[in-house]
PDB file of C-alpha atoms and ligand atoms in Angstrom:
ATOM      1  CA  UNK A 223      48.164  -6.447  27.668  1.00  0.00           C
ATOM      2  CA  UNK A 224      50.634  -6.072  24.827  1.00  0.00           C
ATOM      3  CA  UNK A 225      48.104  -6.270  22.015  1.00  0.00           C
ATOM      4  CA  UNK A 226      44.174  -6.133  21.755  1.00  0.00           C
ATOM      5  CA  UNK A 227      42.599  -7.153  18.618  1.00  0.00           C
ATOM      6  CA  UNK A 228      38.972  -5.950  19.234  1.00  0.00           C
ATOM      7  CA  UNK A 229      36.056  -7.139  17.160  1.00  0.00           C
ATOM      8  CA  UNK A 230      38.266  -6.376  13.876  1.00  0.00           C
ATOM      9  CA  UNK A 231      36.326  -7.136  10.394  1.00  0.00           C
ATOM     10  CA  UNK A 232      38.224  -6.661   6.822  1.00  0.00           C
ATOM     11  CA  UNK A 233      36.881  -7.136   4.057  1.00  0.00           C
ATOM     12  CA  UNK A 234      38.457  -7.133   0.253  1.00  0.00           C
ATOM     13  CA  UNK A 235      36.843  -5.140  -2.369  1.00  0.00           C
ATOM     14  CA  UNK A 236      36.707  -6.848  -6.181  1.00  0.00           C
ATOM     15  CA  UNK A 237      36.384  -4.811  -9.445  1.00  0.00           C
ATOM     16  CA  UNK A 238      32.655  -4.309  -8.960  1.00  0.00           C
ATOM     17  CA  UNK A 239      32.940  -2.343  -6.111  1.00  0.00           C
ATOM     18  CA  UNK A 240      31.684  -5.233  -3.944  1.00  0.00           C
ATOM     19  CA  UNK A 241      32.853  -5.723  -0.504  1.00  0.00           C
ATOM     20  CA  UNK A 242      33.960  -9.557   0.492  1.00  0.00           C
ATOM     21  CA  UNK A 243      34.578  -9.946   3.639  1.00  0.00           C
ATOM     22  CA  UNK A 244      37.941 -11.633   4.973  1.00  0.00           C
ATOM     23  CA  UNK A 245      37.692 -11.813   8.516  1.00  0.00           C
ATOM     24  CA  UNK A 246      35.057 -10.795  11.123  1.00  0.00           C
ATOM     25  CA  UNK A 247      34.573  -9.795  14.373  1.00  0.00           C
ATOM     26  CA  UNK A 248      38.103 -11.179  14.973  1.00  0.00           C
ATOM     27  CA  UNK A 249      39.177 -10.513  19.239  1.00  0.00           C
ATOM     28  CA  UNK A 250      42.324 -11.894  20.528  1.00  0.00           C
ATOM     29  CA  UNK A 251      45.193 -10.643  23.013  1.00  0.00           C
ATOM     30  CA  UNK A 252      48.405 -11.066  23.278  1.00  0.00           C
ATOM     31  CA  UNK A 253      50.647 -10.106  26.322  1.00  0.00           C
ATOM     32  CA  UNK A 254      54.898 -10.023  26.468  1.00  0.00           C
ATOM     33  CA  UNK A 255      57.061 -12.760  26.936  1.00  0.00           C
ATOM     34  CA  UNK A 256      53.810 -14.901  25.184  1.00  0.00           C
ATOM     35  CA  UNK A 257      53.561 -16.531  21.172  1.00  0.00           C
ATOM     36  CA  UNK A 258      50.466 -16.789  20.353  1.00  0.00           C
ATOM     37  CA  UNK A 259      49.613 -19.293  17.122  1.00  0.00           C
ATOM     38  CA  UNK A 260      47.086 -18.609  14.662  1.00  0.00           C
ATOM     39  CA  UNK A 261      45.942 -21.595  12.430  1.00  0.00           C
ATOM     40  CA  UNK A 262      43.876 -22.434  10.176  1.00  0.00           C
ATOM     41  CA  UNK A 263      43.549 -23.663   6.424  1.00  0.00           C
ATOM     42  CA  UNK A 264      44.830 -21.590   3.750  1.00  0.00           C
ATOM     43  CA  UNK A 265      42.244 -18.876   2.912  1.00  0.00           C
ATOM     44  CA  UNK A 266      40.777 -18.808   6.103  1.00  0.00           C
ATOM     45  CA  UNK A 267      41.978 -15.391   6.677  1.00  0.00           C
ATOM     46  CA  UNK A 268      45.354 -15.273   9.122  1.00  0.00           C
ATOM     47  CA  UNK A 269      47.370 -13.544   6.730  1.00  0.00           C
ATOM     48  CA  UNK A 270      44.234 -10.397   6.471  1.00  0.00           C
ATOM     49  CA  UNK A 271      44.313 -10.761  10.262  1.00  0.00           C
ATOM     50  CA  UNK A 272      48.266 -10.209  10.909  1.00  0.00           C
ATOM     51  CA  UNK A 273      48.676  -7.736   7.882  1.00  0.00           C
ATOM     52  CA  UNK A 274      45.696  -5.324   8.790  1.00  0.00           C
ATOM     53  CA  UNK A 275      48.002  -4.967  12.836  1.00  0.00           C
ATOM     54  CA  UNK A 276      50.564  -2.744  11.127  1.00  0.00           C
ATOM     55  CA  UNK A 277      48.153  -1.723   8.019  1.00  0.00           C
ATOM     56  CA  UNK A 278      50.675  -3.603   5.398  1.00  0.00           C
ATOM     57  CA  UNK A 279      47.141  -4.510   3.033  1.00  0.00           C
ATOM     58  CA  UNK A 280      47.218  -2.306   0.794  1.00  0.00           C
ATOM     59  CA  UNK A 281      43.970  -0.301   0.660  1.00  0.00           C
ATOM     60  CA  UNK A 282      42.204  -0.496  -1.697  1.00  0.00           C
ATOM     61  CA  UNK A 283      41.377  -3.411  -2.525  1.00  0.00           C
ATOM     62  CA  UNK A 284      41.095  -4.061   1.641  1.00  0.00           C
ATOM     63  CA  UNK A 285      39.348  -2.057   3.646  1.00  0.00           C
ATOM     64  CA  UNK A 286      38.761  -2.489   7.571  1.00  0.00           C
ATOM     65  CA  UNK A 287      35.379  -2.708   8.459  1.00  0.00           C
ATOM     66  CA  UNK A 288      35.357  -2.710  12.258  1.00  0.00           C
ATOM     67  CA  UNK A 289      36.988  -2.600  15.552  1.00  0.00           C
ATOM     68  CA  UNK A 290      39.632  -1.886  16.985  1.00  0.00           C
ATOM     69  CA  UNK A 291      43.554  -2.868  17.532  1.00  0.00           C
ATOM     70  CA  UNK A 292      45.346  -1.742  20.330  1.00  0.00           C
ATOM     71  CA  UNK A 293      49.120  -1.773  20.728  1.00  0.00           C
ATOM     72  CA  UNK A 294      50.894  -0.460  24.164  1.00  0.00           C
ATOM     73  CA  UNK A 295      48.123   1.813  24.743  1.00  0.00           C
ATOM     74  CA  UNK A 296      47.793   2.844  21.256  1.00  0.00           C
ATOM     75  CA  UNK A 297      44.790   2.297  19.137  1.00  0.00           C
ATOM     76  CA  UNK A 298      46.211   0.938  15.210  1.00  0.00           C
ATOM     77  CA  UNK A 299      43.185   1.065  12.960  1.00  0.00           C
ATOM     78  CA  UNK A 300      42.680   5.319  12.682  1.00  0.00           C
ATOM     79  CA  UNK A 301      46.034   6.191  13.406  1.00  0.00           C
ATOM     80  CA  UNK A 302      47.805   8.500  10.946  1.00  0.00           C
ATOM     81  CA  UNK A 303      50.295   7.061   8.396  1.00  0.00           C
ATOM     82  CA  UNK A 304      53.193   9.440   9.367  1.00  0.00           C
ATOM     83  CA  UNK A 305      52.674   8.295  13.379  1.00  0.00           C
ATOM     84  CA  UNK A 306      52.156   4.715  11.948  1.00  0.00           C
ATOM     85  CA  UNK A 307      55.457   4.700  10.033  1.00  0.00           C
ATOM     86  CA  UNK A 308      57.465   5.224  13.226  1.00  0.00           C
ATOM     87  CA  UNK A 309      55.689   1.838  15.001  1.00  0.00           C
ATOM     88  CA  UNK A 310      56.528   0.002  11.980  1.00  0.00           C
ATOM     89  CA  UNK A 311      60.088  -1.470  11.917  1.00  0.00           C
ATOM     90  CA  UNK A 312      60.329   0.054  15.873  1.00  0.00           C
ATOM     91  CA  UNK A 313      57.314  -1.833  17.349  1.00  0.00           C
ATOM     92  CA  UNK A 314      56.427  -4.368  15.147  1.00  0.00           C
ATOM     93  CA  UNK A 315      58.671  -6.283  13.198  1.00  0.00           C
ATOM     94  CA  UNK A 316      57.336  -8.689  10.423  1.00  0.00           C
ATOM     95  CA  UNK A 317      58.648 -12.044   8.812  1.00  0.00           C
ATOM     96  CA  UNK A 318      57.080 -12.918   5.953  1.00  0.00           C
ATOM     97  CA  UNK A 319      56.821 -16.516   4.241  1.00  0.00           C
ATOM     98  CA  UNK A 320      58.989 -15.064   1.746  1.00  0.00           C
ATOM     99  CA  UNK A 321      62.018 -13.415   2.358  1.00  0.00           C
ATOM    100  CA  UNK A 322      61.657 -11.570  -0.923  1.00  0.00           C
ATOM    101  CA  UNK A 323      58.839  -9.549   0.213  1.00  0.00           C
ATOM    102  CA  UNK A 324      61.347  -7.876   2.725  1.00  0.00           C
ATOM    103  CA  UNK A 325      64.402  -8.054   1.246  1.00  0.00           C
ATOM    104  CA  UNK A 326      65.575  -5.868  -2.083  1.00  0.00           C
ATOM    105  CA  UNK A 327      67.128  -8.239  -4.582  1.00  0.00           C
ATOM    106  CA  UNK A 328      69.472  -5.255  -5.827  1.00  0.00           C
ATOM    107  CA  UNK A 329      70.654  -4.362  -2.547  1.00  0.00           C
ATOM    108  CA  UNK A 330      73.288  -6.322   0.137  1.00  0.00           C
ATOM    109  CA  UNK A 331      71.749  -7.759   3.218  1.00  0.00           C
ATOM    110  CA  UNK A 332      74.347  -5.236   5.241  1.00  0.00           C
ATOM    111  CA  UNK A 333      73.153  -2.301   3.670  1.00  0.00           C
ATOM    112  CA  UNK A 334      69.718  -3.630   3.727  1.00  0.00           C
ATOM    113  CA  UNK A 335      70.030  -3.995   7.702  1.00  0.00           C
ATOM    114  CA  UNK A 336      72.114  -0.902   7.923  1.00  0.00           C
ATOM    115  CA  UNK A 337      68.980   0.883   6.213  1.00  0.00           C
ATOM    116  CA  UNK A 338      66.376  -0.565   8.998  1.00  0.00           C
ATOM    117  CA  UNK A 339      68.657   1.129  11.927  1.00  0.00           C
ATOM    118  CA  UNK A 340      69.425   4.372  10.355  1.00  0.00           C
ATOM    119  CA  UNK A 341      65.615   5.060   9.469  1.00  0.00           C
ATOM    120  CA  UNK A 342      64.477   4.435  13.150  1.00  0.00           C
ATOM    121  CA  UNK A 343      67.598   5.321  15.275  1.00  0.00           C
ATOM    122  CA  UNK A 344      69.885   8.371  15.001  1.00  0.00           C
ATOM    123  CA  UNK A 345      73.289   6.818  15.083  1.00  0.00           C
ATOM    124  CA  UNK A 346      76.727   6.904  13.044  1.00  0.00           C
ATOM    125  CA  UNK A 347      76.442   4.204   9.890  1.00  0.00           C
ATOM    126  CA  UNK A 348      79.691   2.989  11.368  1.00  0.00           C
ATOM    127  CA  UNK A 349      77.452   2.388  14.367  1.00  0.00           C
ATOM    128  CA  UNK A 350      74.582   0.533  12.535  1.00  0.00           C
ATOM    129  CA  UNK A 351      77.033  -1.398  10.303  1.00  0.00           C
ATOM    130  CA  UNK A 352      78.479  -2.603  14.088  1.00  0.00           C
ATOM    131  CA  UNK A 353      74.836  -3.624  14.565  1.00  0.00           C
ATOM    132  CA  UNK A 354      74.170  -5.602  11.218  1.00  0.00           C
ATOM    133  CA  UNK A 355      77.229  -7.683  11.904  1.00  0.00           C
ATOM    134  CA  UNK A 356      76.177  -8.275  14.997  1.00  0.00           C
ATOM    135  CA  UNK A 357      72.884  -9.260  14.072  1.00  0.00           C
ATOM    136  CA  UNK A 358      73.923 -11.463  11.352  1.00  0.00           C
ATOM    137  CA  UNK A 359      76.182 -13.299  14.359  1.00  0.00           C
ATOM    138  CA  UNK A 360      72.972 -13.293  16.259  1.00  0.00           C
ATOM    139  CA  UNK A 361      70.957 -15.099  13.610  1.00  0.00           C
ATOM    140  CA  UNK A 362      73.550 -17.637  13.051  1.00  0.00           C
ATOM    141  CA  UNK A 363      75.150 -16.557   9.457  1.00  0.00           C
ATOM    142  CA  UNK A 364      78.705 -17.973   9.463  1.00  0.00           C
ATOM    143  CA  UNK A 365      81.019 -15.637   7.999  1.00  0.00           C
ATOM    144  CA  UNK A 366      79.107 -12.845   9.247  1.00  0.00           C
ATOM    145  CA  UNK A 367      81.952  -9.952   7.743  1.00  0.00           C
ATOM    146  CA  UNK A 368      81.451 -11.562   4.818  1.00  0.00           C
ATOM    147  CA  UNK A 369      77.869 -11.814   4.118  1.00  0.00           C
ATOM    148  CA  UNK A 370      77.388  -8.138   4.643  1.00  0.00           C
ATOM    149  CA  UNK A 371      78.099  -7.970   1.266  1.00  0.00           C
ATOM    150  CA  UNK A 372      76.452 -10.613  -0.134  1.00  0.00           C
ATOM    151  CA  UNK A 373      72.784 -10.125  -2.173  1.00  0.00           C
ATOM    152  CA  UNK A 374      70.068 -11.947  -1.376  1.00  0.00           C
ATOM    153  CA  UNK A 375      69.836 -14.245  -3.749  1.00  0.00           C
ATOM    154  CA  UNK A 376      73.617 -15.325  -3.012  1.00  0.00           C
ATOM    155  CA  UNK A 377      72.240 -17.345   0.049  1.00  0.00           C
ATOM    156  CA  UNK A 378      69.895 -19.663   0.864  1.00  0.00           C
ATOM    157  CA  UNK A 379      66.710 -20.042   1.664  1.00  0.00           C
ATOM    158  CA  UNK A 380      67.212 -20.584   5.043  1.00  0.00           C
ATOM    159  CA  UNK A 381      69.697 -17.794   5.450  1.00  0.00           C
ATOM    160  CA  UNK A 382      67.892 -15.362   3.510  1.00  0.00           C
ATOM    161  CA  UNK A 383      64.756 -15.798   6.392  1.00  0.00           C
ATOM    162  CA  UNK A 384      67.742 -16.044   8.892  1.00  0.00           C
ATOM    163  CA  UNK A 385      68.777 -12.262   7.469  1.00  0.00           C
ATOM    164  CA  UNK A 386      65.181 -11.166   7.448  1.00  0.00           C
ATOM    165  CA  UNK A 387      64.308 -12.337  10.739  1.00  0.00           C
ATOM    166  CA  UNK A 388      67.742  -9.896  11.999  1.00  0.00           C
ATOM    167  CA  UNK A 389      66.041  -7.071  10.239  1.00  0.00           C
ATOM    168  CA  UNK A 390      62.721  -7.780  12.244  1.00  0.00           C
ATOM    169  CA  UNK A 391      64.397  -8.229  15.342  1.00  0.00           C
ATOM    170  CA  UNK A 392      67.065  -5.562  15.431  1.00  0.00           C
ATOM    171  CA  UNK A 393      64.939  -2.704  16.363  1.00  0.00           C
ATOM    172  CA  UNK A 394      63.977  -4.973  19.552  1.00  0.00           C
ATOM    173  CA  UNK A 395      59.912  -4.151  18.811  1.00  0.00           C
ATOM    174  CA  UNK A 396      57.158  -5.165  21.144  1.00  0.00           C
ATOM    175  CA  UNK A 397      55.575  -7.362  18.516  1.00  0.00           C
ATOM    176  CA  UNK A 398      56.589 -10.203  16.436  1.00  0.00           C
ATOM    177  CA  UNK A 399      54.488 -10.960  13.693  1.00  0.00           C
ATOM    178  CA  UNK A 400      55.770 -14.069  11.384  1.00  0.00           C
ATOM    179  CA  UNK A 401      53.543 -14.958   8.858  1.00  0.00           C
ATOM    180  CA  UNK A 402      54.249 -18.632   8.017  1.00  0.00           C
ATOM    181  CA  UNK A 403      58.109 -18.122   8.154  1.00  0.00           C
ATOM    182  CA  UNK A 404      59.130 -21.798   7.463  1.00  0.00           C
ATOM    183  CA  UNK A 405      56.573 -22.333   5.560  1.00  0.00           C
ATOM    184  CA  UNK A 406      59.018 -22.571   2.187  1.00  0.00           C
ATOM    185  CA  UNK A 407      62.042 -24.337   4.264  1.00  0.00           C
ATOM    186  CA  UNK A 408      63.015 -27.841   4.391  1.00  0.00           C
ATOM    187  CA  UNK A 409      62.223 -29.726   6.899  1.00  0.00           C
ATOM    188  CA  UNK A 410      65.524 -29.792   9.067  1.00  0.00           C
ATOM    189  CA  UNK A 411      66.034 -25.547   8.425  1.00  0.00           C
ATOM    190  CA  UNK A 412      62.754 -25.527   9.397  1.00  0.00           C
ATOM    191  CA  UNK A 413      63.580 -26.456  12.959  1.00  0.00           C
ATOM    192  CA  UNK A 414      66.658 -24.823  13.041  1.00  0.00           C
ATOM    193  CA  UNK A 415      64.584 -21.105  12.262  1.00  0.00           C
ATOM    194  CA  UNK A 416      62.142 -22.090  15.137  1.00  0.00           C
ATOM    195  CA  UNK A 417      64.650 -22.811  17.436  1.00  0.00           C
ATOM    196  CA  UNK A 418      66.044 -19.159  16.420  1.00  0.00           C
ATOM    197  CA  UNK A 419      62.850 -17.602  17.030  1.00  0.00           C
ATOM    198  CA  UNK A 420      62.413 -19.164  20.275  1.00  0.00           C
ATOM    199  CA  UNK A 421      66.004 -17.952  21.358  1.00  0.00           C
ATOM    200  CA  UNK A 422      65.662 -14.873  20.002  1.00  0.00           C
ATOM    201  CA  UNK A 423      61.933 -13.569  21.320  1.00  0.00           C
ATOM    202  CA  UNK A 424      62.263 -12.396  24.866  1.00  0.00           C
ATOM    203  CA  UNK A 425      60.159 -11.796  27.698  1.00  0.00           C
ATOM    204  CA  UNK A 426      60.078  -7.887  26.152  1.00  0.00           C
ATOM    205  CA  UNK A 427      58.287  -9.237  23.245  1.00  0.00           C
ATOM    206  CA  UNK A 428      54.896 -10.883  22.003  1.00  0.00           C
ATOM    207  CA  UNK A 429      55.187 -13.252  18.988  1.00  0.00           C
ATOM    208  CA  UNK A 430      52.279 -13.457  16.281  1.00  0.00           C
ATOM    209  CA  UNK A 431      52.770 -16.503  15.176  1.00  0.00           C
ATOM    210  CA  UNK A 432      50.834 -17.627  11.771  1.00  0.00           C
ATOM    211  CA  UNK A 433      50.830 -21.133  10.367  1.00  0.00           C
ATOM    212  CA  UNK A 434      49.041 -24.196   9.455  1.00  0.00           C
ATOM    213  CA  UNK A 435      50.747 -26.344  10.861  1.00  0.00           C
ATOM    214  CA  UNK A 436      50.281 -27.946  13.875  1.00  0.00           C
ATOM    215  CA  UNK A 437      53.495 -29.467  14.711  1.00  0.00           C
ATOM    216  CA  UNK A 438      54.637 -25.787  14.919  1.00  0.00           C
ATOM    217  CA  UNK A 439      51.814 -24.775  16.849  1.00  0.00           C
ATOM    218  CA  UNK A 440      52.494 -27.355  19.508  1.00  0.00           C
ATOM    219  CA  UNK A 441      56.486 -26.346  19.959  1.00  0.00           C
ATOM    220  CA  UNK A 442      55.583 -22.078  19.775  1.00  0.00           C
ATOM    221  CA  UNK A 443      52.262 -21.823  21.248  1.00  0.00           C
ATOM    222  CA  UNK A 444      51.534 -20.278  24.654  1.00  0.00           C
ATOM    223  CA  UNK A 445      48.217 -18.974  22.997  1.00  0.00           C
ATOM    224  CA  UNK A 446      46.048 -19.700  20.028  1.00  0.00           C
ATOM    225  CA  UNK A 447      43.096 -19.076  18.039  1.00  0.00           C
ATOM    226  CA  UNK A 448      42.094 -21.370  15.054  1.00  0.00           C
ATOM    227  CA  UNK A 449      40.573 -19.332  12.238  1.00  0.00           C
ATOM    228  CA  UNK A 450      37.804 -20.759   9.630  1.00  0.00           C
ATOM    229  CA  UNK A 451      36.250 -18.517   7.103  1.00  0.00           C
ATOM    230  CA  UNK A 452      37.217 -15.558   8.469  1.00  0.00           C
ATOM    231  CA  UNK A 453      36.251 -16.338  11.960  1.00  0.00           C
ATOM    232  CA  UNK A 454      37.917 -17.648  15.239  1.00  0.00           C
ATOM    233  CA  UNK A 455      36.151 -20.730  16.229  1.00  0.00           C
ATOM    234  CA  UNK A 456      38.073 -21.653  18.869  1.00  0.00           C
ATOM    235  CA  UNK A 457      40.613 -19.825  21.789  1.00  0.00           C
ATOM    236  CA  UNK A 458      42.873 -21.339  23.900  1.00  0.00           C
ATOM    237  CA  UNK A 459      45.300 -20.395  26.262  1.00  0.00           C
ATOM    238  CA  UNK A 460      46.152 -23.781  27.738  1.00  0.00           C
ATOM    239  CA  UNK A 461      47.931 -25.424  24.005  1.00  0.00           C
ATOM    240  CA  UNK A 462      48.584 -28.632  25.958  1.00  0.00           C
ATOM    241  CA  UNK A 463      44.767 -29.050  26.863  1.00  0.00           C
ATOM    242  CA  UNK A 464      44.154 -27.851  23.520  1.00  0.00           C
ATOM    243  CA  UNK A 465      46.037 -30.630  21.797  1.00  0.00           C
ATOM    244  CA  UNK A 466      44.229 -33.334  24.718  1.00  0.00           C
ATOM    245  CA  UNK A 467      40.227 -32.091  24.167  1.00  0.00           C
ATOM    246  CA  UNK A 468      39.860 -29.487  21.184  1.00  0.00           C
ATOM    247  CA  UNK A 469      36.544 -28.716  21.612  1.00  0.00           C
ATOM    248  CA  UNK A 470      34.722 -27.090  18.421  1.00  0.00           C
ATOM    249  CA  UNK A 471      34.857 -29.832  15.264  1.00  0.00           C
ATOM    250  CA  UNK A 472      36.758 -28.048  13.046  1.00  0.00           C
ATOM    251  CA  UNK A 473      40.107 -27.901  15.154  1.00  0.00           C
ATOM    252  CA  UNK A 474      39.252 -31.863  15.961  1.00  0.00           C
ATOM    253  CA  UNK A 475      39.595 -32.393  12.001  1.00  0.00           C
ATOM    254  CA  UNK A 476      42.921 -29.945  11.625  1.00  0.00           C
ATOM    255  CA  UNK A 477      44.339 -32.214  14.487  1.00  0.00           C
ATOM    256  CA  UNK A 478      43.556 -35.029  12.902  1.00  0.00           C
ATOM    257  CA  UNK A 479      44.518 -34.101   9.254  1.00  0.00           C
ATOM    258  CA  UNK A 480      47.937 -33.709  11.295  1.00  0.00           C
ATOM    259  CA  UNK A 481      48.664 -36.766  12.942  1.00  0.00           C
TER     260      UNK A 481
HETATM  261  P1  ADP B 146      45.296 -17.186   4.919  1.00  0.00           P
HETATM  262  O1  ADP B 146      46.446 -16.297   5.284  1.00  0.00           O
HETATM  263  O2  ADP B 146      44.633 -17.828   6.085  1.00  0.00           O
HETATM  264  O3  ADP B 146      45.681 -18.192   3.887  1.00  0.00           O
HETATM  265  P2  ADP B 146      44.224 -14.808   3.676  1.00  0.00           P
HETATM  266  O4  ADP B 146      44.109 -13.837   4.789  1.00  0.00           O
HETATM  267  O5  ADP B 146      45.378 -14.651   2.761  1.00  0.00           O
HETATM  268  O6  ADP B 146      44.147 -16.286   4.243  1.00  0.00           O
HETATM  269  O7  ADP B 146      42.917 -14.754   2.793  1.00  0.00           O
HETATM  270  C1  ADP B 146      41.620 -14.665   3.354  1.00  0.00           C
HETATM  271  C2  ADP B 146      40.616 -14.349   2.269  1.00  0.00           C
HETATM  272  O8  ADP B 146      40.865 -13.039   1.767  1.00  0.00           O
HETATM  273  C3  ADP B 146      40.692 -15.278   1.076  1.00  0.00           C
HETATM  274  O9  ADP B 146      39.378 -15.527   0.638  1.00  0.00           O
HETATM  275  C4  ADP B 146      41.448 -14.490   0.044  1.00  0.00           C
HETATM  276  O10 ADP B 146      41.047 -14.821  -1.251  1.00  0.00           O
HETATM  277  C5  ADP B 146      41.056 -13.051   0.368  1.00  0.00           C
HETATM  278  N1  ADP B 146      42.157 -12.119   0.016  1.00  0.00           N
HETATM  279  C6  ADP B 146      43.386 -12.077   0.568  1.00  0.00           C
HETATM  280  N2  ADP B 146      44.146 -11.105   0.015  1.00  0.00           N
HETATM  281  C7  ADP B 146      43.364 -10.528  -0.942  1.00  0.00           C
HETATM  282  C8  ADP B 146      43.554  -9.459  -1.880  1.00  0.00           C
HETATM  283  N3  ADP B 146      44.701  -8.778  -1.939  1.00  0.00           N
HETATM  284  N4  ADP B 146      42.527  -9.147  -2.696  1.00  0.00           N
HETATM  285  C9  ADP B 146      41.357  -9.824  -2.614  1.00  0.00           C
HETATM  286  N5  ADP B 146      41.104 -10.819  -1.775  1.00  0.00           N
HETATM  287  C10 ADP B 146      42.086 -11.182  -0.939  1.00  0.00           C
HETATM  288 MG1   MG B 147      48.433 -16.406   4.640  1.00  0.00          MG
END
């Protein structure tokens, strides 16, 4: 197995000191060449789930409370920052709802791409500038010579998450974690980006694949868990009987909220 969440339990703490907990006793797995969808209403937790895989919460205010994630053999939670560092960006590559989270707005995206190689692979910069443009080909950008130079906010929406899922992908990491990454498109990029993702991600790789909605869930899923307050109340890894005969009430309502 690619990836073993195990029992994990986060919890945020508020300006009292208090400990509120985000998600508990969360278990799911996740093998190569699989997406697996997790849904569930805003709030529910997904987003404390995803983040607390390559320890992007900061801490504090979150904290982990429990268990235990395993990636390729190697156990997330108490590993060291320094050893950390090197899986994030390598193994794990993250798209974010917003682009901006990823991207600097004072930078251009080639440099910005050029930056993600350099830090992770020892090769010339005429060598990772080879591998931005190719990237940028990969991810559809017309004009990709071009566009090197461009800032972020020069594009659009759709190609700035375009650029950012390059930078995610470039390194070729095990995992895939997108975190509602259409989300903030229109409706017609929105299937274009999917369609990306879907080309792009490989048998090589497992896709974390966060959303609420459904209709995205039934074209990505080979897995999925639906989260409510905190908790997964219901696993399947059969989407198509999923969408016939969910079984626990609350994924019968977010089906039905969605047709
Ligand atoms: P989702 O991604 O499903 O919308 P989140 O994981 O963002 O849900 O949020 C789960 C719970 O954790 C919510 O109650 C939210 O208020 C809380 N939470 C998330 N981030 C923070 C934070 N930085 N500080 C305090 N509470 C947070
Ligand atoms: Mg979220």
């Amino acid at each position: 197995m690619l990836l073993e969440v195990k029992n994990l339990s986060v919890a945020f703490e508020n300006d009292e000191g208090d400990l509120h907990t985000a998600a508990e006793s969360v278990s799911f797995e996740l093998d190569r060449g699989e997406t697996l969808c997790l849904v569930g209403e805003s709030g529910s937790g997904k987003s404390t789930v995803a983040m607390s895989i390559p320890r992007l919460l900061p801490s504090p205010p979150s904290h982990v409370t429990g268990g235990e994630i395993w990636l390729d053999g190697q156990e997330l939670v108490k590993m060291p920052v320094k050893e950390l560092r090197h899986i994030r960006g390598a193994k794990i590559g993250v798209v974010f709802q917003d682009p901006m989270d990823a991207l600097s707005p004072l930078h251009n995206v080639g440099d910005q791409l050029m930056e993600t190689v350099l830090l992770h692979r020892d090769i010339s910069k005429a060598a990772a500038r080879a591998m931005a443009l190719e990237w940028l080909e990969k991810v559809g950008i017309p004009q990709p010579e071009l566009r090197l130079k461009a800032l972020p906010h020069e594009l659009s929406g759709g190609m700035r998450q375009r650029v950012m899922i390059a930078m995610a992908l470039m390194l070729e990491p095990d995992l895939l974690i997108a975190d509602e990454p259409t989300t903030a498109l229109d409706v017609t990029v929105q299937a274009q980006v999917l369609r990306l993702m879907k080309r792009l991600c490989s048998n090589k790789n497992g896709v974390l694949f966060i959303t609420h909605d459904m209709g995205v869930v039934s074209q990505m899923a080979t897995r999925l868990c639906v989260m409510k307050n905190g908790r997964i109340v219901e696993k399947s890894t059969d989407p198509a009987a999923f969408f016939k005969s969910p079984v626990h009430p609350y994924s019968k309502e977010l089906l039905a909220a969605a047709s």
